[in-house]
Short mmCIF file of C-alpha atoms in Angstrom, two decimals:
data_model
loop_
_atom_site.label_atom_id
_atom_site.label_comp_id
_atom_site.label_asym_id
_atom_site.label_seq_id
_atom_site.Cartn_x
_atom_site.Cartn_y
_atom_site.Cartn_z
CA MET G 525 55.32 -23.13 115.11
CA THR G 526 53.12 -20.28 113.86
CA SER G 527 49.70 -21.64 112.89
CA PRO G 528 49.29 -21.84 109.10
CA ARG G 529 45.56 -22.45 109.59
CA LEU G 530 45.23 -19.07 111.27
CA GLY G 531 47.03 -17.39 108.38
CA LEU G 532 44.93 -19.10 105.72
CA GLY G 533 41.78 -18.49 107.74
CA LEU G 534 42.46 -14.75 107.84
CA ILE G 535 43.16 -14.75 104.09
CA LEU G 536 39.82 -16.51 103.52
CA LEU G 537 38.04 -14.03 105.80
CA ALA G 538 39.52 -11.10 103.85
CA THR G 539 38.10 -12.53 100.62
CA VAL G 540 34.69 -13.22 102.18
CA LEU G 541 34.46 -9.60 103.35
CA THR G 542 35.47 -8.34 99.91
CA VAL G 543 32.90 -10.52 98.13
CA ALA G 544 30.21 -9.47 100.60
CA VAL G 545 30.77 -5.79 99.83
CA GLY G 546 30.69 -6.44 96.09
CA ALA G 547 27.51 -8.51 96.36
CA LEU G 548 25.67 -5.56 97.90
CA GLY G 549 25.84 -3.84 94.52
CA PRO G 550 26.77 -0.31 93.44
CA SER G 551 28.10 1.81 96.30
CA ALA G 552 30.87 4.25 97.15
CA VAL G 553 33.40 1.47 96.50
CA THR G 554 31.64 -0.92 94.08
CA LEU G 555 31.39 0.12 90.45
CA THR G 556 28.10 0.86 88.72
CA LEU G 557 28.00 -1.24 85.55
CA GLY G 558 24.63 -0.34 84.12
CA PRO G 559 21.80 -2.73 83.20
CA ARG G 560 22.20 -6.52 83.27
CA ARG G 561 20.76 -8.28 80.24
CA THR G 562 22.33 -11.75 80.55
CA LEU G 563 23.05 -14.32 83.25
CA LEU G 564 26.78 -13.62 83.15
CA PRO G 565 28.59 -12.48 86.30
CA PRO G 566 29.31 -10.21 88.07
CA TYR G 567 26.39 -10.81 90.43
CA TYR G 568 24.95 -8.49 93.06
CA LEU G 569 21.64 -7.74 94.74
CA PRO G 570 18.97 -6.39 92.37
CA ALA G 571 18.41 -2.65 92.46
CA GLY G 572 15.96 -1.66 95.18
CA THR G 573 16.57 -4.76 97.31
CA ILE G 574 18.37 -2.64 99.89
CA THR G 575 19.17 1.02 100.19
CA THR G 576 22.55 2.13 98.87
CA PRO G 577 25.10 1.01 101.49
CA ASN G 578 26.57 3.73 103.67
CA GLU G 579 29.97 4.85 102.36
CA TRP G 580 31.60 4.43 105.77
CA VAL G 581 30.25 0.90 106.18
CA VAL G 582 31.48 -0.46 102.84
CA SER G 583 34.77 1.44 103.03
CA GLY G 584 35.34 0.31 106.61
CA VAL G 585 34.73 -3.34 105.73
CA LEU G 586 37.25 -3.10 102.89
CA PHE G 587 39.78 -1.34 105.14
CA GLY G 588 39.42 -4.28 107.50
CA ALA G 589 39.61 -6.85 104.69
CA VAL G 590 42.92 -5.48 103.39
CA VAL G 591 44.50 -5.35 106.86
CA ILE G 592 43.20 -8.82 107.75
CA GLY G 593 44.58 -10.16 104.48
CA GLY G 594 47.97 -8.61 105.21
CA LEU G 595 48.00 -10.18 108.68
CA GLY G 596 47.01 -13.56 107.26
CA LEU G 597 49.77 -13.44 104.65
CA THR G 598 52.35 -12.43 107.28
CA ILE G 599 51.33 -15.32 109.54
CA ALA G 600 51.33 -17.84 106.67
CA MET G 601 54.81 -16.72 105.53
CA ARG G 602 56.04 -16.99 109.11
CA ALA G 603 54.65 -20.53 109.26
CA LEU G 604 56.65 -21.41 106.14
CA ARG G 605 59.83 -20.13 107.79
CA ASP G 606 58.98 -22.13 110.92
CA GLY G 607 58.81 -25.38 108.96
CA TRP G 608 55.29 -25.64 107.54
CA HIS G 609 55.37 -27.76 104.36
CA PRO G 610 52.01 -27.31 102.64
CA ARG G 611 50.84 -29.44 99.74
CA VAL G 612 51.22 -27.07 96.84
CA TRP G 613 48.07 -28.20 95.03
CA ARG G 614 45.99 -27.39 98.11
CA VAL G 615 47.39 -23.88 98.44
CA PHE G 616 47.08 -23.32 94.69
CA THR G 617 43.48 -24.58 94.60
CA PHE G 618 42.69 -22.45 97.63
CA GLY G 619 44.04 -19.41 95.78
CA VAL G 620 42.08 -20.21 92.62
CA GLY G 621 38.93 -20.45 94.72
CA LEU G 622 39.59 -17.05 96.30
CA ASN G 623 39.99 -15.48 92.87
CA LEU G 624 36.94 -17.15 91.33
CA ALA G 625 34.78 -16.02 94.24
CA THR G 626 36.06 -12.47 93.82
CA LEU G 627 35.41 -12.70 90.09
CA MET G 628 31.71 -13.26 90.76
CA VAL G 629 31.09 -9.71 92.05
CA PRO G 630 31.69 -6.30 90.45
CA PRO G 631 35.15 -4.67 90.53
CA MET G 632 35.82 -2.30 93.42
CA THR G 633 37.50 1.02 94.28
CA SER G 634 39.23 1.56 90.92
CA ALA G 635 37.34 2.50 87.76
CA ASP G 636 40.28 1.55 85.51
CA VAL G 637 38.35 -1.42 84.14
CA LEU G 638 35.67 0.96 82.83
CA MET G 639 38.38 2.76 80.89
CA TYR G 640 39.61 -0.56 79.46
CA ALA G 641 36.05 -1.09 78.25
CA ALA G 642 35.91 2.44 76.86
CA TYR G 643 39.12 2.07 74.84
CA GLY G 644 37.84 -1.18 73.38
CA ARG G 645 34.53 0.49 72.58
CA LEU G 646 36.32 3.27 70.70
CA GLN G 647 38.07 0.69 68.54
CA LYS G 648 34.79 -1.03 67.82
CA LEU G 649 33.44 2.31 66.63
CA GLY G 650 36.46 2.68 64.34
CA ILE G 651 38.08 5.37 66.51
CA ASP G 652 41.78 5.42 67.47
CA PRO G 653 41.94 5.28 71.33
CA TYR G 654 45.47 6.71 71.26
CA ASP G 655 44.17 9.86 69.61
CA ILE G 656 40.54 10.35 70.68
CA THR G 657 39.37 10.20 74.31
CA PRO G 658 36.13 8.56 75.52
CA ALA G 659 34.85 11.93 76.75
CA THR G 660 35.21 13.40 73.27
CA VAL G 661 32.66 10.88 72.02
CA PHE G 662 30.12 10.65 74.84
CA ARG G 663 29.91 14.43 75.19
CA SER G 664 28.82 14.72 71.59
CA GLN G 665 26.60 11.65 71.28
CA TYR G 666 24.94 8.98 73.40
CA ASP G 667 26.84 5.72 73.76
CA PRO G 668 25.58 2.75 75.83
CA VAL G 669 29.09 1.81 76.98
CA LEU G 670 31.00 5.07 77.26
CA ARG G 671 28.28 6.68 79.39
CA TRP G 672 29.26 4.44 82.34
CA THR G 673 32.89 5.58 82.51
CA GLU G 674 34.02 7.64 85.49
CA ARG G 675 36.46 10.40 86.27
CA PRO G 676 39.37 11.14 86.27
CA TRP G 677 40.59 9.39 83.09
CA GLN G 678 37.70 10.09 80.70
CA ASP G 679 39.71 12.82 78.95
CA THR G 680 42.88 10.70 78.70
CA PRO G 681 43.83 8.76 75.54
CA SER G 682 44.91 5.15 75.97
CA VAL G 683 48.38 4.54 77.43
CA TYR G 684 48.27 0.75 76.95
CA GLY G 685 50.38 -1.35 74.62
CA PRO G 686 49.00 -2.91 71.42
CA ILE G 687 48.29 -6.31 72.99
CA MET G 688 46.27 -4.77 75.81
CA THR G 689 44.41 -2.66 73.28
CA TRP G 690 43.55 -5.84 71.36
CA VAL G 691 42.35 -7.51 74.59
CA GLN G 692 40.09 -4.53 75.29
CA LEU G 693 38.59 -4.85 71.82
CA GLN G 694 37.93 -8.58 72.30
CA ALA G 695 36.09 -7.90 75.56
CA ASN G 696 33.84 -5.51 73.64
CA ASN G 697 33.29 -8.08 70.90
CA LEU G 698 32.21 -10.64 73.52
CA GLY G 699 30.20 -8.25 75.68
CA GLY G 700 28.42 -6.35 72.93
CA GLU G 701 27.03 -2.96 73.91
CA ASN G 702 26.51 -3.83 77.57
CA MET G 703 29.05 -2.46 80.07
CA HIS G 704 28.13 -5.17 82.59
CA ASP G 705 29.04 -8.00 80.21
CA ILE G 706 32.13 -6.24 78.84
CA THR G 707 33.36 -5.80 82.41
CA PHE G 708 32.90 -9.50 83.12
CA TRP G 709 35.11 -10.45 80.18
CA LEU G 710 37.70 -7.91 81.27
CA GLN G 711 37.63 -9.49 84.75
CA VAL G 712 38.25 -12.89 83.16
CA PHE G 713 41.04 -11.45 81.01
CA ALA G 714 42.64 -10.01 84.15
CA PHE G 715 42.46 -13.30 86.06
CA VAL G 716 43.66 -15.75 83.39
CA PRO G 717 47.18 -14.29 82.92
CA PHE G 718 47.49 -13.97 86.71
CA LEU G 719 46.64 -17.67 86.96
CA VAL G 720 49.19 -18.60 84.27
CA THR G 721 51.87 -16.47 85.92
CA SER G 722 51.25 -18.18 89.26
CA ALA G 723 51.47 -21.61 87.62
CA VAL G 724 54.80 -20.69 86.01
CA VAL G 725 56.18 -19.56 89.38
CA VAL G 726 55.22 -22.92 90.90
CA TRP G 727 56.72 -24.76 87.92
CA LEU G 728 60.01 -22.89 88.32
CA SER G 729 60.03 -24.16 91.92
CA HIS G 730 59.67 -27.87 91.08
CA GLY G 731 61.98 -30.11 93.01
CA ASP G 732 61.67 -27.96 96.14
CA GLU G 733 58.36 -28.62 97.92
CA LEU G 734 58.81 -25.76 100.37
CA LEU G 735 59.52 -23.28 97.56
CA LYS G 736 56.53 -24.58 95.57
CA GLY G 737 54.24 -23.90 98.51
CA ARG G 738 55.78 -20.48 98.91
CA GLY G 739 55.29 -19.81 95.20
CA ALA G 740 51.58 -20.61 95.40
CA LEU G 741 51.10 -18.58 98.59
CA LEU G 742 52.85 -15.45 97.34
CA THR G 743 51.08 -15.43 93.97
CA ILE G 744 47.65 -17.00 93.41
CA ALA G 745 46.76 -17.19 97.14
CA ASN G 746 48.24 -13.80 98.03
CA PRO G 747 45.31 -11.74 99.39
CA LEU G 748 46.98 -8.48 98.36
CA LEU G 749 47.15 -9.66 94.75
CA VAL G 750 43.63 -11.11 94.83
CA TRP G 751 42.52 -7.65 95.93
CA ALA G 752 44.71 -5.64 93.55
CA ILE G 753 44.44 -7.79 90.41
CA THR G 754 41.14 -9.67 90.56
CA ALA G 755 38.95 -7.42 92.72
CA GLY G 756 40.19 -4.41 90.76
CA ALA G 757 40.20 -6.21 87.37
CA HIS G 758 43.62 -4.77 86.57
CA ASN G 759 45.53 -6.04 83.55
CA GLU G 760 49.04 -6.23 85.09
CA GLY G 761 49.17 -9.99 84.66
CA TRP G 762 49.53 -9.91 80.87
CA ALA G 763 53.00 -8.40 80.69
CA LEU G 764 54.28 -10.56 83.54
CA MET G 765 52.79 -13.73 82.06
CA PHE G 766 54.80 -13.30 78.86
CA ALA G 767 57.92 -12.39 80.85
CA MET G 768 57.68 -15.47 83.10
CA LEU G 769 57.07 -17.72 80.09
CA GLY G 770 60.16 -16.13 78.53
CA LEU G 771 62.18 -17.00 81.64
CA MET G 772 61.07 -20.62 81.29
CA LEU G 773 62.50 -20.73 77.75
CA MET G 774 65.90 -19.23 78.57
CA ARG G 775 67.70 -22.59 78.70
CA ARG G 776 66.04 -23.85 75.50
CA THR G 777 65.88 -20.93 73.08
CA SER G 778 67.10 -17.40 73.55
CA VAL G 779 65.18 -16.18 70.50
CA GLY G 780 61.94 -17.61 71.87
CA ALA G 781 62.64 -16.01 75.24
CA GLY G 782 63.21 -12.71 73.45
CA VAL G 783 59.97 -12.97 71.48
CA LEU G 784 58.03 -13.52 74.70
CA ILE G 785 59.63 -10.65 76.60
CA GLY G 786 58.89 -8.50 73.56
CA LEU G 787 55.24 -9.54 73.76
CA GLY G 788 55.33 -8.52 77.42
CA GLY G 789 56.70 -5.15 76.41
CA ALA G 790 53.83 -4.83 73.95
CA CYS G 791 51.52 -5.06 76.96
CA LYS G 792 53.40 -2.70 79.27
CA LEU G 793 56.82 -1.12 78.80
CA SER G 794 57.85 -1.42 82.46
CA ILE G 795 58.28 -5.18 81.96
CA GLY G 796 61.46 -4.18 80.13
CA LEU G 797 63.06 -4.57 83.58
CA TYR G 798 62.69 -8.32 83.07
CA GLY G 799 64.26 -7.94 79.63
CA LEU G 800 67.29 -6.28 81.23
CA ALA G 801 67.42 -9.09 83.79
CA MET G 802 67.37 -11.74 81.06
CA ALA G 803 70.10 -9.91 79.15
CA TRP G 804 72.20 -9.85 82.34
CA GLY G 805 71.66 -13.59 82.70
CA TYR G 806 73.06 -14.11 79.19
CA ARG G 807 75.99 -11.71 79.60
CA ARG G 808 78.54 -14.56 79.53
CA GLN G 809 76.87 -16.13 76.46
CA PRO G 810 77.12 -13.59 73.60
CA ARG G 811 75.30 -15.77 71.07
CA LYS G 812 72.29 -16.23 73.31
CA LEU G 813 72.33 -12.55 74.20
CA VAL G 814 72.11 -11.67 70.51
CA GLY G 815 69.28 -14.20 70.11
CA LEU G 816 67.40 -12.57 72.99
CA LEU G 817 67.78 -9.12 71.45
CA VAL G 818 66.72 -10.35 68.00
CA GLY G 819 63.61 -12.05 69.38
CA THR G 820 62.66 -8.98 71.42
CA GLY G 821 63.20 -6.71 68.44
CA LEU G 822 61.04 -8.90 66.21
CA SER G 823 57.98 -8.99 68.45
CA MET G 824 58.14 -5.43 69.75
CA GLY G 825 59.16 -4.03 66.38
CA LEU G 826 56.21 -5.65 64.61
CA LEU G 827 53.62 -4.79 67.24
CA TYR G 828 54.70 -1.23 67.93
CA GLY G 829 56.22 -0.40 64.56
CA LEU G 830 53.67 -1.86 62.16
CA PHE G 831 50.42 -2.24 64.07
CA ALA G 832 50.40 0.46 66.77
CA PRO G 833 53.16 3.08 66.38
CA ASP G 834 51.17 5.57 68.49
CA ALA G 835 51.12 3.15 71.44
CA LEU G 836 54.81 3.64 72.26
CA PHE G 837 54.50 7.40 72.63
CA ALA G 838 51.22 7.04 74.52
CA ALA G 839 52.83 4.73 77.07
CA LEU G 840 55.53 7.29 77.80
CA ARG G 841 52.89 9.75 79.06
CA ASN G 842 52.71 7.85 82.35
CA THR G 843 56.21 8.97 83.31
CA SER G 844 55.07 12.50 84.19
CA TYR G 845 52.57 11.53 86.90
CA VAL G 846 53.03 11.48 90.69
CA SER G 847 50.66 9.11 92.49
CA VAL G 848 49.11 9.70 95.89
CA GLY G 849 50.46 7.28 98.47
CA SER G 850 53.94 7.18 96.94
CA TRP G 851 57.10 8.33 98.72
CA ALA G 852 57.28 11.30 96.32
CA GLN G 853 53.82 12.71 96.97
CA PRO G 854 54.64 14.84 100.08
CA PHE G 855 57.86 16.11 98.48
CA TYR G 856 55.96 16.95 95.30
CA THR G 857 53.42 18.94 97.31
CA LEU G 858 56.23 20.81 99.08
CA LEU G 859 58.22 21.55 95.93
CA THR G 860 55.22 22.96 94.07
CA TYR G 861 55.13 25.80 96.60
CA PHE G 862 58.52 26.97 95.31
CA MET G 863 58.60 25.92 91.65
CA SER G 864 56.38 25.03 88.73
CA VAL G 865 54.78 21.60 88.47
CA PRO G 866 56.98 20.48 85.51
CA THR G 867 60.14 21.58 87.35
CA ALA G 868 59.10 19.80 90.55
CA THR G 869 58.37 16.64 88.59
CA SER G 870 61.74 16.84 86.81
CA VAL G 871 63.61 17.25 90.10
CA LEU G 872 61.85 14.27 91.64
CA THR G 873 62.39 12.20 88.48
CA VAL G 874 66.16 12.65 88.84
CA PHE G 875 66.01 11.42 92.44
CA SER G 876 63.74 8.57 91.38
CA LEU G 877 66.10 7.31 88.67
CA ALA G 878 69.12 7.59 90.95
CA GLY G 879 67.18 5.83 93.70
CA THR G 880 66.25 2.95 91.42
CA VAL G 881 69.91 2.30 90.65
CA LEU G 882 70.95 2.71 94.29
CA VAL G 883 68.28 0.39 95.70
CA ALA G 884 69.01 -2.24 93.04
CA ALA G 885 72.74 -2.01 93.83
CA MET G 886 72.12 -2.44 97.57
CA LEU G 887 69.83 -5.41 97.00
CA SER G 888 72.41 -7.04 94.73
CA ARG G 889 74.64 -7.30 97.81
CA VAL G 890 72.09 -8.75 100.23
CA LEU G 891 69.65 -10.93 98.26
CA PRO G 892 70.38 -14.67 98.56
CA TRP G 893 71.23 -16.89 95.61
CA HIS G 894 68.59 -19.62 95.35
CA PRO G 895 68.91 -21.93 92.32
CA VAL G 896 65.84 -22.03 90.09
CA ALA G 897 64.51 -25.49 89.24
CA GLY G 898 66.45 -27.15 86.44
CA THR G 899 69.80 -25.60 87.28
CA PRO G 900 72.36 -28.15 85.96
CA HIS G 901 74.11 -30.22 88.62
CA GLY G 902 77.41 -28.68 89.62
CA VAL G 903 76.56 -25.22 88.21
CA ALA G 904 76.65 -22.46 90.81
CA PRO G 905 73.47 -20.36 91.04
CA ASP G 906 75.37 -17.22 90.04
CA ARG G 907 76.34 -18.95 86.77
CA ASP G 908 72.89 -20.17 85.76
CA PRO G 909 71.14 -17.75 83.34
CA ILE G 910 67.61 -18.28 84.69
CA THR G 911 68.66 -17.97 88.32
CA ILE G 912 70.58 -14.79 87.51
CA ALA G 913 67.60 -13.41 85.57
CA VAL G 914 65.09 -14.16 88.35
CA ARG G 915 67.27 -12.56 91.03
CA THR G 916 68.06 -9.56 88.83
CA ALA G 917 64.38 -9.13 87.92
CA LEU G 918 63.58 -8.96 91.62
CA LEU G 919 66.18 -6.36 92.52
CA LEU G 920 65.33 -4.21 89.48
CA SER G 921 61.58 -4.48 90.12
CA VAL G 922 61.93 -3.60 93.78
CA GLY G 923 64.30 -0.77 92.91
CA TRP G 924 61.80 0.67 90.45
CA LEU G 925 58.66 0.11 92.53
CA THR G 926 60.05 1.61 95.72
CA THR G 927 61.46 4.74 94.06
CA SER G 928 58.98 5.39 91.23
CA LEU G 929 56.96 8.60 91.35
CA TYR G 930 53.88 6.67 90.25
CA THR G 931 53.33 3.42 92.11
CA LEU G 932 50.14 1.45 92.77
CA SER G 933 49.40 -1.75 94.65
CA TRP G 934 48.74 -3.78 91.48
CA TYR G 935 52.14 -2.82 90.09
CA ASP G 936 53.73 -4.95 92.84
CA LEU G 937 52.82 -8.15 90.97
CA ILE G 938 56.10 -7.91 89.04
CA ALA G 939 58.02 -8.14 92.33
CA TRP G 940 55.96 -10.85 94.05
CA ALA G 941 56.65 -13.44 91.32
CA PRO G 942 60.48 -13.44 91.57
CA LEU G 943 60.27 -12.80 95.32
CA ALA G 944 58.55 -16.16 95.67
CA LEU G 945 61.49 -17.87 93.93
CA VAL G 946 64.44 -16.45 95.90
CA GLY G 947 63.33 -17.75 99.29
CA ALA G 948 62.41 -15.91 102.49
CA THR G 949 63.96 -12.46 102.93
CA ARG G 950 63.10 -9.20 104.66
CA LEU G 951 61.35 -8.13 101.47
CA ASP G 952 58.51 -10.54 102.32
CA TRP G 953 57.09 -8.48 105.16
CA LEU G 954 58.25 -5.14 103.73
CA PHE G 955 56.27 -5.71 100.52
CA THR G 956 53.32 -7.12 102.43
CA TRP G 957 52.82 -3.96 104.46
CA ARG G 958 53.84 -1.67 101.63
CA GLY G 959 51.03 -3.34 99.66
CA VAL G 960 48.58 -2.99 102.53
CA LEU G 961 49.15 0.78 102.80
CA LEU G 962 49.04 1.30 99.03
CA SER G 963 45.78 -0.67 98.87
CA LEU G 964 44.26 1.35 101.70
CA SER G 965 45.24 4.53 99.84
CA TYR G 966 42.68 3.71 97.15
CA ILE G 967 39.73 2.89 99.41
CA PRO G 968 37.62 4.58 98.23
CA GLY G 969 39.55 5.28 95.05
CA ARG G 970 36.96 6.51 92.57
CA GLY G 971 36.46 10.01 91.25
CA LEU G 972 33.24 10.53 93.20
CA ASP G 973 32.18 13.06 95.82
CA TYR G 974 32.47 11.54 99.29
CA GLY G 975 31.46 12.78 102.71
CA GLU G 976 33.82 15.16 104.47
CA SER G 977 34.79 12.73 107.25
CA LEU G 978 35.53 9.79 104.94
CA ASN G 979 37.42 12.04 102.57
CA ALA G 980 39.55 13.40 105.44
CA PHE G 981 40.27 9.89 106.77
CA ALA G 982 41.21 8.52 103.33
CA SER G 983 43.36 11.59 102.63
CA ARG G 984 45.41 11.01 105.79
CA ILE G 985 46.18 7.49 104.62
CA ARG G 986 47.14 8.74 101.16
CA ASP G 987 49.22 11.75 102.10
CA THR G 988 50.73 10.62 105.42
CA PHE G 989 50.63 6.93 106.34
CA SER G 990 51.26 5.41 102.91
CA PRO G 991 54.14 7.77 101.97
CA GLY G 992 55.55 7.13 105.44
CA MET G 993 55.44 3.38 104.81
CA GLN G 994 57.12 3.76 101.42
CA LEU G 995 59.94 5.78 103.02
CA PHE G 996 60.20 3.16 105.78
CA VAL G 997 60.67 0.46 103.13
CA LEU G 998 63.49 2.46 101.54
CA GLY G 999 65.11 3.03 104.92
CA SER G 1000 64.82 -0.65 105.81
CA ILE G 1001 66.52 -1.72 102.59
CA ALA G 1002 69.33 0.77 103.26
CA TRP G 1003 69.71 -0.51 106.85
CA TRP G 1004 69.71 -4.12 105.62
CA TRP G 1005 72.53 -3.28 103.21
CA HIS G 1006 74.43 -1.34 105.90
CA ARG G 1007 74.29 -4.23 108.38
CA ASP G 1008 75.42 -6.66 105.70
CA HIS G 1009 78.26 -4.32 104.72
CA LEU G 1010 79.47 -4.18 108.33
CA ARG G 1011 79.34 -7.98 108.50
CA ARG G 1012 81.41 -8.32 105.33
CA VAL G 1013 84.00 -5.87 106.65
CA ALA G 1014 84.21 -7.78 109.92
CA GLU G 1015 84.70 -11.06 108.06
CA ARG G 1016 87.55 -9.57 106.03
CA GLU G 1017 89.28 -8.14 109.08
CA GLY G 1018 88.85 -11.24 111.21
CA PRO G 1019 87.19 -11.59 114.62
CA ALA G 1020 87.07 -8.49 116.80
CA PRO G 1021 89.61 -8.50 119.70
CA THR G 1022 88.33 -9.23 123.20
CA PRO G 1023 88.26 -6.41 125.79
CA ARG G 1024 91.32 -7.94 127.55
CA ALA G 1025 93.24 -8.05 124.27
CA ARG G 1026 92.38 -4.41 123.57
CA VAL G 1027 93.67 -3.38 127.03
CA ILE G 1028 96.92 -5.30 126.54
CA ALA G 1029 97.39 -3.75 123.09
CA ALA G 1030 96.79 -0.27 124.51
CA LEU G 1031 99.34 -0.85 127.31
CA GLY G 1032 101.80 -2.06 124.71
CA ARG G 1033 101.38 1.14 122.71
CA VAL G 1034 101.91 3.22 125.88
CA ARG G 1035 105.15 1.35 126.69
CA SER G 1036 106.32 1.80 123.12
CA VAL G 1037 105.78 5.56 123.30
CA ARG G 1038 107.54 5.72 126.70
CA ASP G 1039 110.53 3.75 125.44
CA ARG G 1040 110.91 6.02 122.40
CA ALA G 1041 110.81 9.07 124.68
CA LEU G 1042 113.53 7.62 126.96
CA ARG G 1043 115.76 6.83 124.01
CA ALA G 1044 115.31 10.35 122.69
CA ARG G 1045 116.60 11.80 126.00
CA HIS G 1046 119.75 9.69 125.90
#
């Protein structure tokens, strides 16, 4: 059996390396948060203790940490398939420890968290973050928080839903006028919903010890998510937390489930994929389907319609971007030689939407049906609303993530949660190494000026290796579907004839042709 200790040891090593880089303080990969005036985390060496770490050293350590984490996760998942039955509380506690350790040092590689702080700061100043950008303010006056923001999003209005905007304001209320303290609260607010989401995944696995261990490993103890969510302080967990809580309520109250998925949509619109999945789960129960729609309409209607009408239009701005490291990036570069940027984006968007539907359709044929905990005795998995919703959420999420023009490693959280619940599939290792390459694409990922050699190395990962991996994932899903299709055809047609039977059949056809020819002569 593959050693689970080796897998968990590598995951631990990846976190230790990450924390070590963060503890060194501001560098090419670790954010500069300004002065520290309290004893709150994040902690790092005082200024002047050491010289600023070399950009190649800190970037190289993080490159290694991400790859080591991917290897550790692969080995641990293989151990589960080989029969390892971990105690779920141990794996879960292990994962919580990894996240808390990461929470103690500054965020790395992505300056998104500084923009969260900036949008909250604008609200505290009485400014609408959907209308006025941080740069508009700090270019005209000094501000102790906004001055620490970084390119490239300083001139971009907020694209976040009303709940996330409220969270950003609360972090500013707690952190005052100190970017260091505001960032700490944003790190906490990124971790807590991730923790709740992971707990819900484990709860939905109760009754199956192997699946519970898998749920803990693929969520809270997943080194790729520890890196993407906690080390980067990204807020993806909020939308998914509400969606997973909504899934829990599907058997009890459809209206309550709808309210929760609506709250998720008020964090990030892409979680609407889970709403579609829940609606599909209720398709044979019209009353509950109506309840789901009513609940969703109530929460989203109030939050977007009454409190933040600008947020809906702001969120739609994200649809026009093409991210580096995605499958579309090399095609986008090629198309812009022959057509305008808007036209190239429109062409790729058509392929992206068609691809989402196609990938989801292929996965619907090959993904297994694994009953979610609580499925009534005697009810087939494909008749249980929650099981249907979880499986559909997975195939829709994977379809969107693998074909979207704008895809980032922290977006994958919405796929890992349902993936943990359907049991082992080829998507396990495909999403592991997709996540590794996407993570490497943003090391270093800040809008700073780097040395020529590091910039060239990072660019090759972004424009060649990561897009290549994304295309490989798409090809692997297509091949998986093709092989399954051939198997289904073979099952319908019966077992293939043996070579001897084929020879006898061929001789019979020859004799038949000869006999017809002889009869024609006479």
